[in-house]
Coordinates of C-alpha atoms in Angstrom, one line a residue:
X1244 CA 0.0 0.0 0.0
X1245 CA 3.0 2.3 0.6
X1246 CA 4.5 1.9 -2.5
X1247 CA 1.2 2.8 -4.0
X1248 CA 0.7 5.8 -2.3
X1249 CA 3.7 6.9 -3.0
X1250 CA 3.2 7.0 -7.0
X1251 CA 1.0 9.9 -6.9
X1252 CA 3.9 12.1 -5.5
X1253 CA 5.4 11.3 -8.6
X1254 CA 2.7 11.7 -11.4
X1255 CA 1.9 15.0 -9.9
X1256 CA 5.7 16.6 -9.4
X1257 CA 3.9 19.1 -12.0
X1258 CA 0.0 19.4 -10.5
X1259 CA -0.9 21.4 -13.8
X1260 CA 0.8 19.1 -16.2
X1261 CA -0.4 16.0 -14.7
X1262 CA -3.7 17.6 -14.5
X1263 CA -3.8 18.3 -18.1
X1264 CA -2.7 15.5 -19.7
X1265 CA -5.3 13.1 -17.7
X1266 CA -7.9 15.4 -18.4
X1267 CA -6.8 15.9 -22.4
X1268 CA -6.5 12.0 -22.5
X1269 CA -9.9 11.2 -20.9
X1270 CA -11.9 13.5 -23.2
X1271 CA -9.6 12.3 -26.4
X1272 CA -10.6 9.0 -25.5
X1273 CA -14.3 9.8 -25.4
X1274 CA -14.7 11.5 -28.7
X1275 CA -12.7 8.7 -29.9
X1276 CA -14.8 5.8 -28.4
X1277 CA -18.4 7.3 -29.0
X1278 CA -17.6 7.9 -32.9
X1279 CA -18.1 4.7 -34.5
X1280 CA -15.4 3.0 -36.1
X1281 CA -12.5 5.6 -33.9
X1282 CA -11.2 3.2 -31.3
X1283 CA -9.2 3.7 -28.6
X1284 CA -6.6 1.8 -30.6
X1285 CA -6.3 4.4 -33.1
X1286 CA -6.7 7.3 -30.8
X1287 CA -3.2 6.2 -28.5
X1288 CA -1.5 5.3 -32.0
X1289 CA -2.1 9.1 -33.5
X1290 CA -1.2 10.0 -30.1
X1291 CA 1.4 8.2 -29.5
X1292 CA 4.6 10.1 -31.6
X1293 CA 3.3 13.1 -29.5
X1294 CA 5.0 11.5 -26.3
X1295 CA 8.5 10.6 -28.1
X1296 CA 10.0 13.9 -26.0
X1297 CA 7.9 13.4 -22.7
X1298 CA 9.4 11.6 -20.0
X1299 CA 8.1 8.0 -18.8
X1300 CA 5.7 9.4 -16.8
X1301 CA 3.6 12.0 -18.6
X1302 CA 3.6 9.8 -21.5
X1303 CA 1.9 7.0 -20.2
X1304 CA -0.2 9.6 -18.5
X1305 CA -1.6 10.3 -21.7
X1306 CA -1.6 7.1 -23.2
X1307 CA -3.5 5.0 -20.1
X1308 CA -5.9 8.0 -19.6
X1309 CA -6.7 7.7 -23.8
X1310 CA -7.4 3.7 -23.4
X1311 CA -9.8 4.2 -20.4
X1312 CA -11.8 7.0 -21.7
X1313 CA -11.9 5.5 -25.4
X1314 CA -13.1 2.2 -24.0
X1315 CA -15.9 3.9 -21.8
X1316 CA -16.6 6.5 -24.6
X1317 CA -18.5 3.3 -27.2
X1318 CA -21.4 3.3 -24.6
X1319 CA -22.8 7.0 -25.8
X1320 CA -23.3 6.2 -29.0
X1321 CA -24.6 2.6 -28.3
X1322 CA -27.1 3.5 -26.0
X1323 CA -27.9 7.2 -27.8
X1324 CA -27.9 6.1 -31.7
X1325 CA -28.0 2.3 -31.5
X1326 CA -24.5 2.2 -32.9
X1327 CA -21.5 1.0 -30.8
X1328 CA -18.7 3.2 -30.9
X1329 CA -16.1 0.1 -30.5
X1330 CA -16.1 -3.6 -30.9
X1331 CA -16.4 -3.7 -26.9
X1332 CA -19.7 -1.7 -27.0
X1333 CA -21.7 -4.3 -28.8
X1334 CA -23.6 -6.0 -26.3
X1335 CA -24.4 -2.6 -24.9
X1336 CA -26.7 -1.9 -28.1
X1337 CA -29.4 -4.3 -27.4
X1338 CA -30.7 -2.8 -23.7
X1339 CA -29.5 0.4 -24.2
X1340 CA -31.1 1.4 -27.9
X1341 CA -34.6 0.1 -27.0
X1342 CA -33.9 2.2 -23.3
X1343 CA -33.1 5.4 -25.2
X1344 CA -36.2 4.8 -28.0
X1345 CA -38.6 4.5 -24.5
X1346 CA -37.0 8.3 -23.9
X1347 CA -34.8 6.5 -21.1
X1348 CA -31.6 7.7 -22.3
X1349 CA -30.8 9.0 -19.4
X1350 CA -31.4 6.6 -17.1
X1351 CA -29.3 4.0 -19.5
X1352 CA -26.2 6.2 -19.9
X1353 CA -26.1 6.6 -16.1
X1354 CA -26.6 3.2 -15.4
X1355 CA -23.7 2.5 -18.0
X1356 CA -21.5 5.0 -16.8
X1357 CA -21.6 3.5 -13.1
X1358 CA -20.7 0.4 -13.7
X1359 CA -18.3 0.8 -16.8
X1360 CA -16.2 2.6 -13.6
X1361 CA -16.9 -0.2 -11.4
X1362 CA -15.6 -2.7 -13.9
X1363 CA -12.5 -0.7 -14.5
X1364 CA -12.1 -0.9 -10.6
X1365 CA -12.3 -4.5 -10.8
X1366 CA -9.7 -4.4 -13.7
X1367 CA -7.4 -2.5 -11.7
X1368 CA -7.8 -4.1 -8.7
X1369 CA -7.0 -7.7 -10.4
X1370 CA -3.7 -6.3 -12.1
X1371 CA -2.6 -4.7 -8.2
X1372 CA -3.6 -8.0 -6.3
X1373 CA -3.6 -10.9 -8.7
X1374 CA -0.8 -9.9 -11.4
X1375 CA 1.7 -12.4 -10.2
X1376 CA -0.6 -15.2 -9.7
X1377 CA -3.0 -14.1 -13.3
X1378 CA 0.1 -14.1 -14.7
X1379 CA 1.6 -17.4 -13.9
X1380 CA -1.7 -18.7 -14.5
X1381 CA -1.9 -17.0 -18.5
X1382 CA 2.0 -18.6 -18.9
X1383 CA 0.4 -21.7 -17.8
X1384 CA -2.1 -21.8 -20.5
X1385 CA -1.8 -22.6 -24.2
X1386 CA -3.4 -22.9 -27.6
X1387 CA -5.4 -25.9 -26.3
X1388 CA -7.1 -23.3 -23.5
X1389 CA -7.7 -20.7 -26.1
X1390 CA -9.3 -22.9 -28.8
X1391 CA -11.3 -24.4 -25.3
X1392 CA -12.4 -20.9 -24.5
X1393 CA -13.7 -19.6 -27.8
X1394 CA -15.8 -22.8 -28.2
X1395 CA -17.2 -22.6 -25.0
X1396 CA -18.3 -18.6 -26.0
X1397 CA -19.9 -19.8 -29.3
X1398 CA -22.2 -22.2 -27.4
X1399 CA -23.6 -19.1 -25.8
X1400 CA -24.7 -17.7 -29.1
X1401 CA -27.7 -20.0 -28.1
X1402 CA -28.7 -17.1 -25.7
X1403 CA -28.3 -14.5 -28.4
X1404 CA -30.7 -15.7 -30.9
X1405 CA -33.4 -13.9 -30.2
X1406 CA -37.1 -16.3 -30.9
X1407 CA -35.6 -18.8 -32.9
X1408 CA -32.5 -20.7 -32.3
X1409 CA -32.3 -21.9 -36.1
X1410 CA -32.0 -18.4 -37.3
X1411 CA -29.9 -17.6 -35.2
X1412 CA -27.8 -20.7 -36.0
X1413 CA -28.0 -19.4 -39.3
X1414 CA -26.6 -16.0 -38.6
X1415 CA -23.6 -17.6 -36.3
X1416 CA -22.4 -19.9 -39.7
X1417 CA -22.8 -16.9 -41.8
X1418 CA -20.5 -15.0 -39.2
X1419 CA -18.3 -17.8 -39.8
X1420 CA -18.0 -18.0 -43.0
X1421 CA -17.4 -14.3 -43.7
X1422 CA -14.6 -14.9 -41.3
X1423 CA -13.2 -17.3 -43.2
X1424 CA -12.4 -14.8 -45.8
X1425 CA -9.1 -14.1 -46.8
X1426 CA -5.8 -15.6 -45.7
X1427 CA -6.2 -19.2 -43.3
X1428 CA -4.3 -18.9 -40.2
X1429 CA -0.7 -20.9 -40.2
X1430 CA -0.3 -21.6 -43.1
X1431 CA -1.5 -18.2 -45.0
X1432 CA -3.5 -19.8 -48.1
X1433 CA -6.3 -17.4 -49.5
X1434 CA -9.6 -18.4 -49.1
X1435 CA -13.2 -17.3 -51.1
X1436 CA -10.8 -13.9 -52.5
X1437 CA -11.7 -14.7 -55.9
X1438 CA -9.1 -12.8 -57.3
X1439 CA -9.7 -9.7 -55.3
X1440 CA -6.7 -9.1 -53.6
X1441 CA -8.1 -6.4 -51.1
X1442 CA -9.6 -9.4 -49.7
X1443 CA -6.3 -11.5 -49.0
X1444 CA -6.7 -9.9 -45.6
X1445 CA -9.8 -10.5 -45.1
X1446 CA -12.6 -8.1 -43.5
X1447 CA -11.3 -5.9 -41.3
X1448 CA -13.0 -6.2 -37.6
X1449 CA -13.9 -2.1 -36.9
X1450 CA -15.6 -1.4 -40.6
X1451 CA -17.3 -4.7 -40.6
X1452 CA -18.9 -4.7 -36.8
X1453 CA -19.8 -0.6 -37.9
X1454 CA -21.0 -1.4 -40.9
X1455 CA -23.4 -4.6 -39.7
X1456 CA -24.7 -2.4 -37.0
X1457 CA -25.0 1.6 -38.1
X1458 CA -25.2 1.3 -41.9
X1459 CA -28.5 -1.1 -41.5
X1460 CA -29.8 0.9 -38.8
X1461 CA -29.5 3.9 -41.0
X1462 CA -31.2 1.8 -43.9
X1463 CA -34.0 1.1 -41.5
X1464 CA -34.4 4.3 -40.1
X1465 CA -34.4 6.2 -43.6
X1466 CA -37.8 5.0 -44.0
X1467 CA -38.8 6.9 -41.2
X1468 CA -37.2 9.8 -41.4
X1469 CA -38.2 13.3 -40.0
X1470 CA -37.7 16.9 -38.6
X1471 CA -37.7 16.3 -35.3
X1472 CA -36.1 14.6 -32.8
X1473 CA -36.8 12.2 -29.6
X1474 CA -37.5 14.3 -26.4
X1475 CA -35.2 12.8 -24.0
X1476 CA -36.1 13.4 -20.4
X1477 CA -33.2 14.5 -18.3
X1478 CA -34.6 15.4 -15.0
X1479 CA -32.8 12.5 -13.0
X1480 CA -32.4 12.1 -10.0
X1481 CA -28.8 10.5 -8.2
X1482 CA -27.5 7.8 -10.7
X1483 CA -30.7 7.0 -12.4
X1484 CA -31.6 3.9 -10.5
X1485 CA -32.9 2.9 -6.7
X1486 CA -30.2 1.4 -3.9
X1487 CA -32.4 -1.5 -4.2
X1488 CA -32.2 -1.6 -8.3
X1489 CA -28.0 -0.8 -7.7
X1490 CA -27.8 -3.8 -5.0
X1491 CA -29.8 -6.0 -7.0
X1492 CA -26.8 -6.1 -10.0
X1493 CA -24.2 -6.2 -7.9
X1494 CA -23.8 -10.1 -8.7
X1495 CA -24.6 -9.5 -12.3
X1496 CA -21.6 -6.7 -11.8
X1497 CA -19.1 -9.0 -10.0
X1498 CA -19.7 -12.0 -12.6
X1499 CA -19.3 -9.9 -15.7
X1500 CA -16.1 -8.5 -14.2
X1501 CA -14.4 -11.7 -13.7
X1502 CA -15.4 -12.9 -17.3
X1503 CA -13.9 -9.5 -18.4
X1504 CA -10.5 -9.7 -16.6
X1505 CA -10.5 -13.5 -17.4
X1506 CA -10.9 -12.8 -21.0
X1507 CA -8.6 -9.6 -20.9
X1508 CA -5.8 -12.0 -19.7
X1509 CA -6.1 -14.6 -22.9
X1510 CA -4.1 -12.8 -25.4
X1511 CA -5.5 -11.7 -28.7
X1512 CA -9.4 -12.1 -28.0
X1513 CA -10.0 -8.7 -26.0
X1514 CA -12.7 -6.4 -25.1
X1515 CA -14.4 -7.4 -28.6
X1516 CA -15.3 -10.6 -27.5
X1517 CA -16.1 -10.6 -23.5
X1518 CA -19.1 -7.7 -23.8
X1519 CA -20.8 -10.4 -25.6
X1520 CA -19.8 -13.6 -23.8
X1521 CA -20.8 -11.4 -20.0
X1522 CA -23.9 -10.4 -21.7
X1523 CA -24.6 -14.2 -22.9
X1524 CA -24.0 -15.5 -19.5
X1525 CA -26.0 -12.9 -17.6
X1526 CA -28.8 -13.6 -19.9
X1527 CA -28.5 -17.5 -19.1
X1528 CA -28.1 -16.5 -15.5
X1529 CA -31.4 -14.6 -15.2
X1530 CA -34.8 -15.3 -13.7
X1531 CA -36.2 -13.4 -16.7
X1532 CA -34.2 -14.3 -19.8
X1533 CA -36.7 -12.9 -22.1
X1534 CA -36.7 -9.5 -20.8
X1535 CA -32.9 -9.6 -22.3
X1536 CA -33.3 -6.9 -25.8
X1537 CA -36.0 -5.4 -24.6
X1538 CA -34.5 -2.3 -22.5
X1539 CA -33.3 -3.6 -19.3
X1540 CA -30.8 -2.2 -16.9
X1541 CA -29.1 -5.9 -17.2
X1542 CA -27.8 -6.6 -20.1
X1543 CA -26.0 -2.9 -19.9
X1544 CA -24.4 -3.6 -16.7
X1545 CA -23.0 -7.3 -17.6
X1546 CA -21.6 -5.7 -21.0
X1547 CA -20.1 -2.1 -19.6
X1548 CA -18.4 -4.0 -16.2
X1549 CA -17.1 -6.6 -18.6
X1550 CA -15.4 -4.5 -21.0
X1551 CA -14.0 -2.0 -18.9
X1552 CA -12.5 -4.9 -16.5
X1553 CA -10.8 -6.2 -19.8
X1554 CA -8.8 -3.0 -19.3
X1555 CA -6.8 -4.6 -16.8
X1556 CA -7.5 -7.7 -17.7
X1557 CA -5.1 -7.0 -21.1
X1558 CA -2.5 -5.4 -19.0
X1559 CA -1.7 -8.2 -17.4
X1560 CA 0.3 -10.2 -20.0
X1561 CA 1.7 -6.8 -21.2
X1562 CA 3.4 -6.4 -17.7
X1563 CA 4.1 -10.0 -16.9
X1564 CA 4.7 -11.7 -19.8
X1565 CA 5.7 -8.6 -22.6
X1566 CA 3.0 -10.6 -24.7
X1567 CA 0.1 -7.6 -25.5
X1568 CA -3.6 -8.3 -24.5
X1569 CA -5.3 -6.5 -27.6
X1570 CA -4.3 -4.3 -30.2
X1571 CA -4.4 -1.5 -27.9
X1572 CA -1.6 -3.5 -25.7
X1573 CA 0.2 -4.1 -28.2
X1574 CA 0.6 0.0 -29.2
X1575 CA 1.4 0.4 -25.5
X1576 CA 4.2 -2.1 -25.8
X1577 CA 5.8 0.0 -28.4
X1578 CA 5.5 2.6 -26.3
X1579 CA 7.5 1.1 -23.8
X1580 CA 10.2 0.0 -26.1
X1581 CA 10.4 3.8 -27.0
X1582 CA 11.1 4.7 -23.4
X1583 CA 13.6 1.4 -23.4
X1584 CA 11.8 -0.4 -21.4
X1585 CA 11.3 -4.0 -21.8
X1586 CA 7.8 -5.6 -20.2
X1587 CA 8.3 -9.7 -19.5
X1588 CA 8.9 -11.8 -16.0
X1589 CA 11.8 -9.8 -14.8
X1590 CA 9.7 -6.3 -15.7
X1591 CA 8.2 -6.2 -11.6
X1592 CA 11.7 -6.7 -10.2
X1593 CA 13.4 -4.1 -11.9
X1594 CA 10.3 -1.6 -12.4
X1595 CA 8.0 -2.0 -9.4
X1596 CA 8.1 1.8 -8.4
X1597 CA 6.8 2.2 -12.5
X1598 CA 4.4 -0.6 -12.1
X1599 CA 2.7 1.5 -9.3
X1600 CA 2.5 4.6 -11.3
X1601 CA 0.9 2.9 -13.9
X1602 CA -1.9 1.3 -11.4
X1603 CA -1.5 4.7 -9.8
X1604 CA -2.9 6.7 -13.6
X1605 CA -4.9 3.5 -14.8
X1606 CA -7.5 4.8 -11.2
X1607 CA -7.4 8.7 -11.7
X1608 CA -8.3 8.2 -15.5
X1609 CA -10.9 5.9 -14.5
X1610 CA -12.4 8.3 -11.8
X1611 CA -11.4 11.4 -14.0
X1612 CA -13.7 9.3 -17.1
X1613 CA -16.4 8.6 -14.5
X1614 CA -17.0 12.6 -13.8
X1615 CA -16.9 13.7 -17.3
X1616 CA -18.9 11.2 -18.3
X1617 CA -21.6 12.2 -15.7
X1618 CA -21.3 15.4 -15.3
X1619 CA -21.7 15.5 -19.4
X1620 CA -24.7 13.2 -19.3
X1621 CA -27.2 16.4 -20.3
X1622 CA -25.2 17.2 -23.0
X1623 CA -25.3 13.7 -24.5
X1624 CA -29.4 13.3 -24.4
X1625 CA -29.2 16.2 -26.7
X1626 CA -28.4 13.7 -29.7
X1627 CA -31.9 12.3 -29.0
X1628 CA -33.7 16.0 -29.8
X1629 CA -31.7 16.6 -33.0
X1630 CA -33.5 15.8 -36.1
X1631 CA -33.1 12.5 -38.1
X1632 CA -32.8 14.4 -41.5
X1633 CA -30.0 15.8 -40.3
X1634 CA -28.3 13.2 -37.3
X1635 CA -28.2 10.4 -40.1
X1636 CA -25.9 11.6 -42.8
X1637 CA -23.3 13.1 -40.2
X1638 CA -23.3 9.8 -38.5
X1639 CA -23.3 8.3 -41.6
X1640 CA -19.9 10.8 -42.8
X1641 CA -18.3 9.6 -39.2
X1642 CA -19.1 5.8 -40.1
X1643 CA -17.0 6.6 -43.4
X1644 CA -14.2 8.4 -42.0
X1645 CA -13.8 6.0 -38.9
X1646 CA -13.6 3.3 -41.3
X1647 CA -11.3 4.4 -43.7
X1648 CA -8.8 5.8 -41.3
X1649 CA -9.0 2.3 -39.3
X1650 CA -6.4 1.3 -41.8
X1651 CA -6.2 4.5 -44.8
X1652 CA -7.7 1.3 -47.4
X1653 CA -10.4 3.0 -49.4
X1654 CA -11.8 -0.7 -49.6
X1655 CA -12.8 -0.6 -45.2
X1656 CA -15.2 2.0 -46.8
X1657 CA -16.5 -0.8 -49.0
X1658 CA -16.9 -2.9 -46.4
X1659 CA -18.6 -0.7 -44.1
X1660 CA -21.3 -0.1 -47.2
X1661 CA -21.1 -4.3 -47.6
X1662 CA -22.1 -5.6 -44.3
X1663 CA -24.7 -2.7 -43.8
X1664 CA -26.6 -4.0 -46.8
X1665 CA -25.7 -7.5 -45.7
X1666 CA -27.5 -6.8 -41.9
X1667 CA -30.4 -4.6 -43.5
X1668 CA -31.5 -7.8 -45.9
X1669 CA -31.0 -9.9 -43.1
X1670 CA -33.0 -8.1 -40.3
X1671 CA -35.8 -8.2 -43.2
X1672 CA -35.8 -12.1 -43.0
X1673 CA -35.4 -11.7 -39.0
X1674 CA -32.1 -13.3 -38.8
X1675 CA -30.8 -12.0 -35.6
X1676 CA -27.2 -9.5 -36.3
X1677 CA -25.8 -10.3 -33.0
X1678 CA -24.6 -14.4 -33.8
X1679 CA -22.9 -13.0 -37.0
X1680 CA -20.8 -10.8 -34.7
X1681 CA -19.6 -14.0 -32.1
X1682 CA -19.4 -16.6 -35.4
X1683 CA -16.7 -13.5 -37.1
X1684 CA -15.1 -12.7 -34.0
X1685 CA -14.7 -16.3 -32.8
X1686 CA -14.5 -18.4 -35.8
X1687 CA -10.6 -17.1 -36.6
X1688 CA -10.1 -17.6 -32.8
X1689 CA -10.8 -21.4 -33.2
X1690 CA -9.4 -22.2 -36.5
X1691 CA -6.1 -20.8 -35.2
X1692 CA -5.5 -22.7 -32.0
X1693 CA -7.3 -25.7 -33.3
X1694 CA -4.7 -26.1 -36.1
X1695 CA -2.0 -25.1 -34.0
X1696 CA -3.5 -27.5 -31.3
X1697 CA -3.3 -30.4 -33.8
X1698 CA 0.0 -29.7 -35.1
X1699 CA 1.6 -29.7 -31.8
X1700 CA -0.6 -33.2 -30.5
X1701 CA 0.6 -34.6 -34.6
X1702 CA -3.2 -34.9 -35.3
X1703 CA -4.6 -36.1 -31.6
X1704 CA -7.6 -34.1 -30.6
X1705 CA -7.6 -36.0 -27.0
X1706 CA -5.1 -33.8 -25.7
X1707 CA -7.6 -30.6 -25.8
X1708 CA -9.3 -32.9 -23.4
X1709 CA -6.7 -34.3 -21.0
X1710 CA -5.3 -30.4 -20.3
X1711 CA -7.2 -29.6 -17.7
X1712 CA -8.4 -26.4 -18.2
X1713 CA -8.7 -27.2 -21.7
X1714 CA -10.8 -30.6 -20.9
X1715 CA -12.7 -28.4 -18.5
X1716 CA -14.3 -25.9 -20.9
X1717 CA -14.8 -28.9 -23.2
X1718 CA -16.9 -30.3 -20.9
X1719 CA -18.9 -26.9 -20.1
X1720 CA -19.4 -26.6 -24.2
X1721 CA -20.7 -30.2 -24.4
X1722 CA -23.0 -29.3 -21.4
X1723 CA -24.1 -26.3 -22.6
X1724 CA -25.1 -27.4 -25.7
X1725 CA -27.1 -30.4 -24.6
X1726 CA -29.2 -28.4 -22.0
X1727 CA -29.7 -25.6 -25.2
X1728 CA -30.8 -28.6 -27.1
X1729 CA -33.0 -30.4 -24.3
X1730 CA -34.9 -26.6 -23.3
X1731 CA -35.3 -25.7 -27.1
X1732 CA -36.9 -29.8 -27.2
X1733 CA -39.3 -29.1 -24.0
X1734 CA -40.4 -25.6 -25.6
X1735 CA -41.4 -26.9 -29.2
X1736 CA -43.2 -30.1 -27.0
X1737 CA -45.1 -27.5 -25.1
X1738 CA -45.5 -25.3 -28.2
X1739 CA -47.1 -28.4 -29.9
X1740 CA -49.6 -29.5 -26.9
X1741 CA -50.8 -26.0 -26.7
X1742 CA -51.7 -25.7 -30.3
X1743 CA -53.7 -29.2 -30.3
X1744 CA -55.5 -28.0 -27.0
X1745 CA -56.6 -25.3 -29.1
X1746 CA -60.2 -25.4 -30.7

């Protein structure tokens, strides 16, 4: 605890500088977050040639205050515009959106801006306590675990499906297939390209999710569109729920941040992947599963803890191992190569004074996010009262720019245009958009450490199930696929005995 406190003494040997740089980051990070297809990712690599003449401190200042706030930012324009501003923000779409269309805004971005700071206080508090022992654990797991994990999440696409499991079946092999696009893991052969060689790399994650989610929802809402805008009430009161409504999710809370700091510590699947796996799992979890999509304070609080307790979740390997979390990791590593600094096993011995500073930063860009994000809660409803005539194209021009300066390829912009046609026609045939999203996301996941898992077994699938962990989650998928298929069996015999008691 000493050491800890003493790390503030030294992020704030210049009170204004300090000061500025958390507060610069933070808000940085928000605009960044909330505009769909600007990530947090890009925001600390545009950012990051600015701290080449700042000393260790300031410049991960900067850096750690633009992740926190850029992760948090995706939930206003989720919950505000039905769009998520990053991969992480997904889940946060399906209770938030129909929240903010019942003139509930409010009460959603408060609710997601409470416990997106408690799940970056779980995060944190992981990396401070659990580092040594997460990170012994992560070194102890391999591509059998990984390939375990990512089948285990796409069983829960049975909770995402909406009214009908085959359609959403349907969407989840779609998801799969698109991902199957381009170059195969391992071994690098192109796949369904035919010819175009924009597509040796396959879709790119931020146009595609953007694309799937705001282009159709523009294409749906065109139909409707107007000169006026939703009133969105804004007279709240405290955090926009009741103690008992606040107590009632702290399980929900406490779950979601463990799968988020779990999830954070596997490297490469990231904040993209645990907002919908939480949100799965809170969904199974609940006494009222079908109240899940329809504007409930739920599903927002299992996605925003999850995501934001990724945060620290990802930094984990980055300190311990020198092996980044995410993409946004991995920019952070390079910017402590820049300072000569070399993140691995020996990095707490020979740093721990820095390693307290950066837990030190990671909380006062949390709290600083929190306030802004609150205090700025007013100013955000005001989206809901501006005209659809005009709030479509400029989100629409932001959905374009986002997407092509992802990567600077003019063909992200294609993309984006690709998959919102794709999720428009599908939404018409009511094939659920949210299975696509875990069947892209996942489906590399699996091929990867399946192929590596068989190459380093020499073809022998038993030894995913005599690791332990590995064998584990197995078990869990083969589970959780049985009792999907024995519920889905009980509720077509009941459907059927109702309709013959039926005159």
């Amino acid at each position: 605890m000493s050491e800890f406190l003493s790390a503030f003494p030294q992020i704030f040997a210049n009170p204004g500088n300090a000061v500025l740089l958390i507060a610069a980051g933070v808000v940085v990070g928000i605009i960044f977050g909330c505009i769909p297809g600007l990530t947090a990712g890009i925001a600390i690599a545009l950012c990051l040639p600015l701290t080449l003449r700042m000393e260790i401190i300031p410049s991960f200042t900067l850096l750690l205050s633009l992740y926190i706030g850029g992760i948090s930012g995706g939930l206003i324009s989720a919950i505000l515009i039905k769009i998520p501003g990053t991969p992480a923000s997904v889940a946060t779409v399906f209770d938030g959106g129909p929240m903010a269309d019942r003139g509930e805004g409010w009460k959603a971005l408060s609710v997601a801006i409470v416990f997106s700071f408690i799940g970056t206080l779980i995060g944190i508090a992981a990396l401070c306590f659990l580092t040594p022992v997460l990170g012994a654990f992560a070194l102890s797991l391999g591509m059998y675990e990984y390939f375990s994990v990512a089948l285990f999440s796409l069983t829960l696409v049975s909770a995402l499906c909406g009214k009908s499991l085959i359609k959403g079946l349907i969407g989840c092999v779609i998801g799969l297939l698109l991902a199957c696009v381009g170059a195969a893991p391992i071994d690098g052969f192109t796949r369904f390209t035919f010819g175009v060689h924009a597509l040796d790399a396959g879709f790119k994650e931020v146009p595609a999710l953007v694309g799937l989610f705001a282009i159709s929802e523009l294409l749906n809402n065109a139909k409707h569109i107007d000169k006026t805008g939703t009133m969105a009430k804004i007279d709240r009161h405290g955090f926009g729920m009741s103690a008992g409504e606040f107590c009632g999710q702290i399980p929900n809370a406490i779950r979601s941040g463990i799968i988020g700091t779990f999830v954070g510590i596997l490297p490469g699947i990231g904040g993209s992947v645990c907002n919908l796996l939480a949100y799965g799992v809170a969904k199974k979890s609940s006494r009222y599963p079908e109240k899940f999509g329809t504007g409930i304070i739920d599903g927002i609080v299992a996605s925003e803890t999850s995501n934001n307790a990724c945060i620290g979740g990802t930094m984990v390997p980055l300190l311990t191992l020198g092996i980044p979390g995410d993409a946004v990791t991995a920019i952070l590593l390079g910017a402590f190569t820049i300072n000569g600094l070399t993140p691995g096993p020996l990095f707490y011995q020979e740093n721990l004074k820095l390693i307290y500073v950066i837990f030190a930063i990671m909380l006062l860009a949390s709290i600083t996010t929190f306030i802004m994000q609150y205090f700025g809660i007013k100013g955000f409803t005001q989206l809901l009262r501006v005209p659809k005539n005009i709030l479509l194209p400029m989100v629409l021009v932001l959905c374009i720019v986002g997407s092509f300066g992802a990567n600077n390829r003019i063909f992200d912009v294609w993309t984006l245009l690709l998959w919102g046609i794709l999720g428009y026609v599908l939404d018409k045939f009511e094939i659920p958009l949210t299975p696509i999203i875990m069947g892209f996301i996942l489906g590399p996941i699996c091929e990867k450490y399946l192929r590596r898992g068989l190459m380093m077994s020499r073809n022998q699938f038993s030894r995913f199930f005599t690791r332990k962990v590995s064998g584990a989650f197995l078990i869990l998928t083969i589970a959780m696929v049985a009792a999907t298929f024995a519920t889905q069996m009980i509720r077509l015999y009941k459907d059927s005995k109702v309709r013959k008691e039926k005159p």
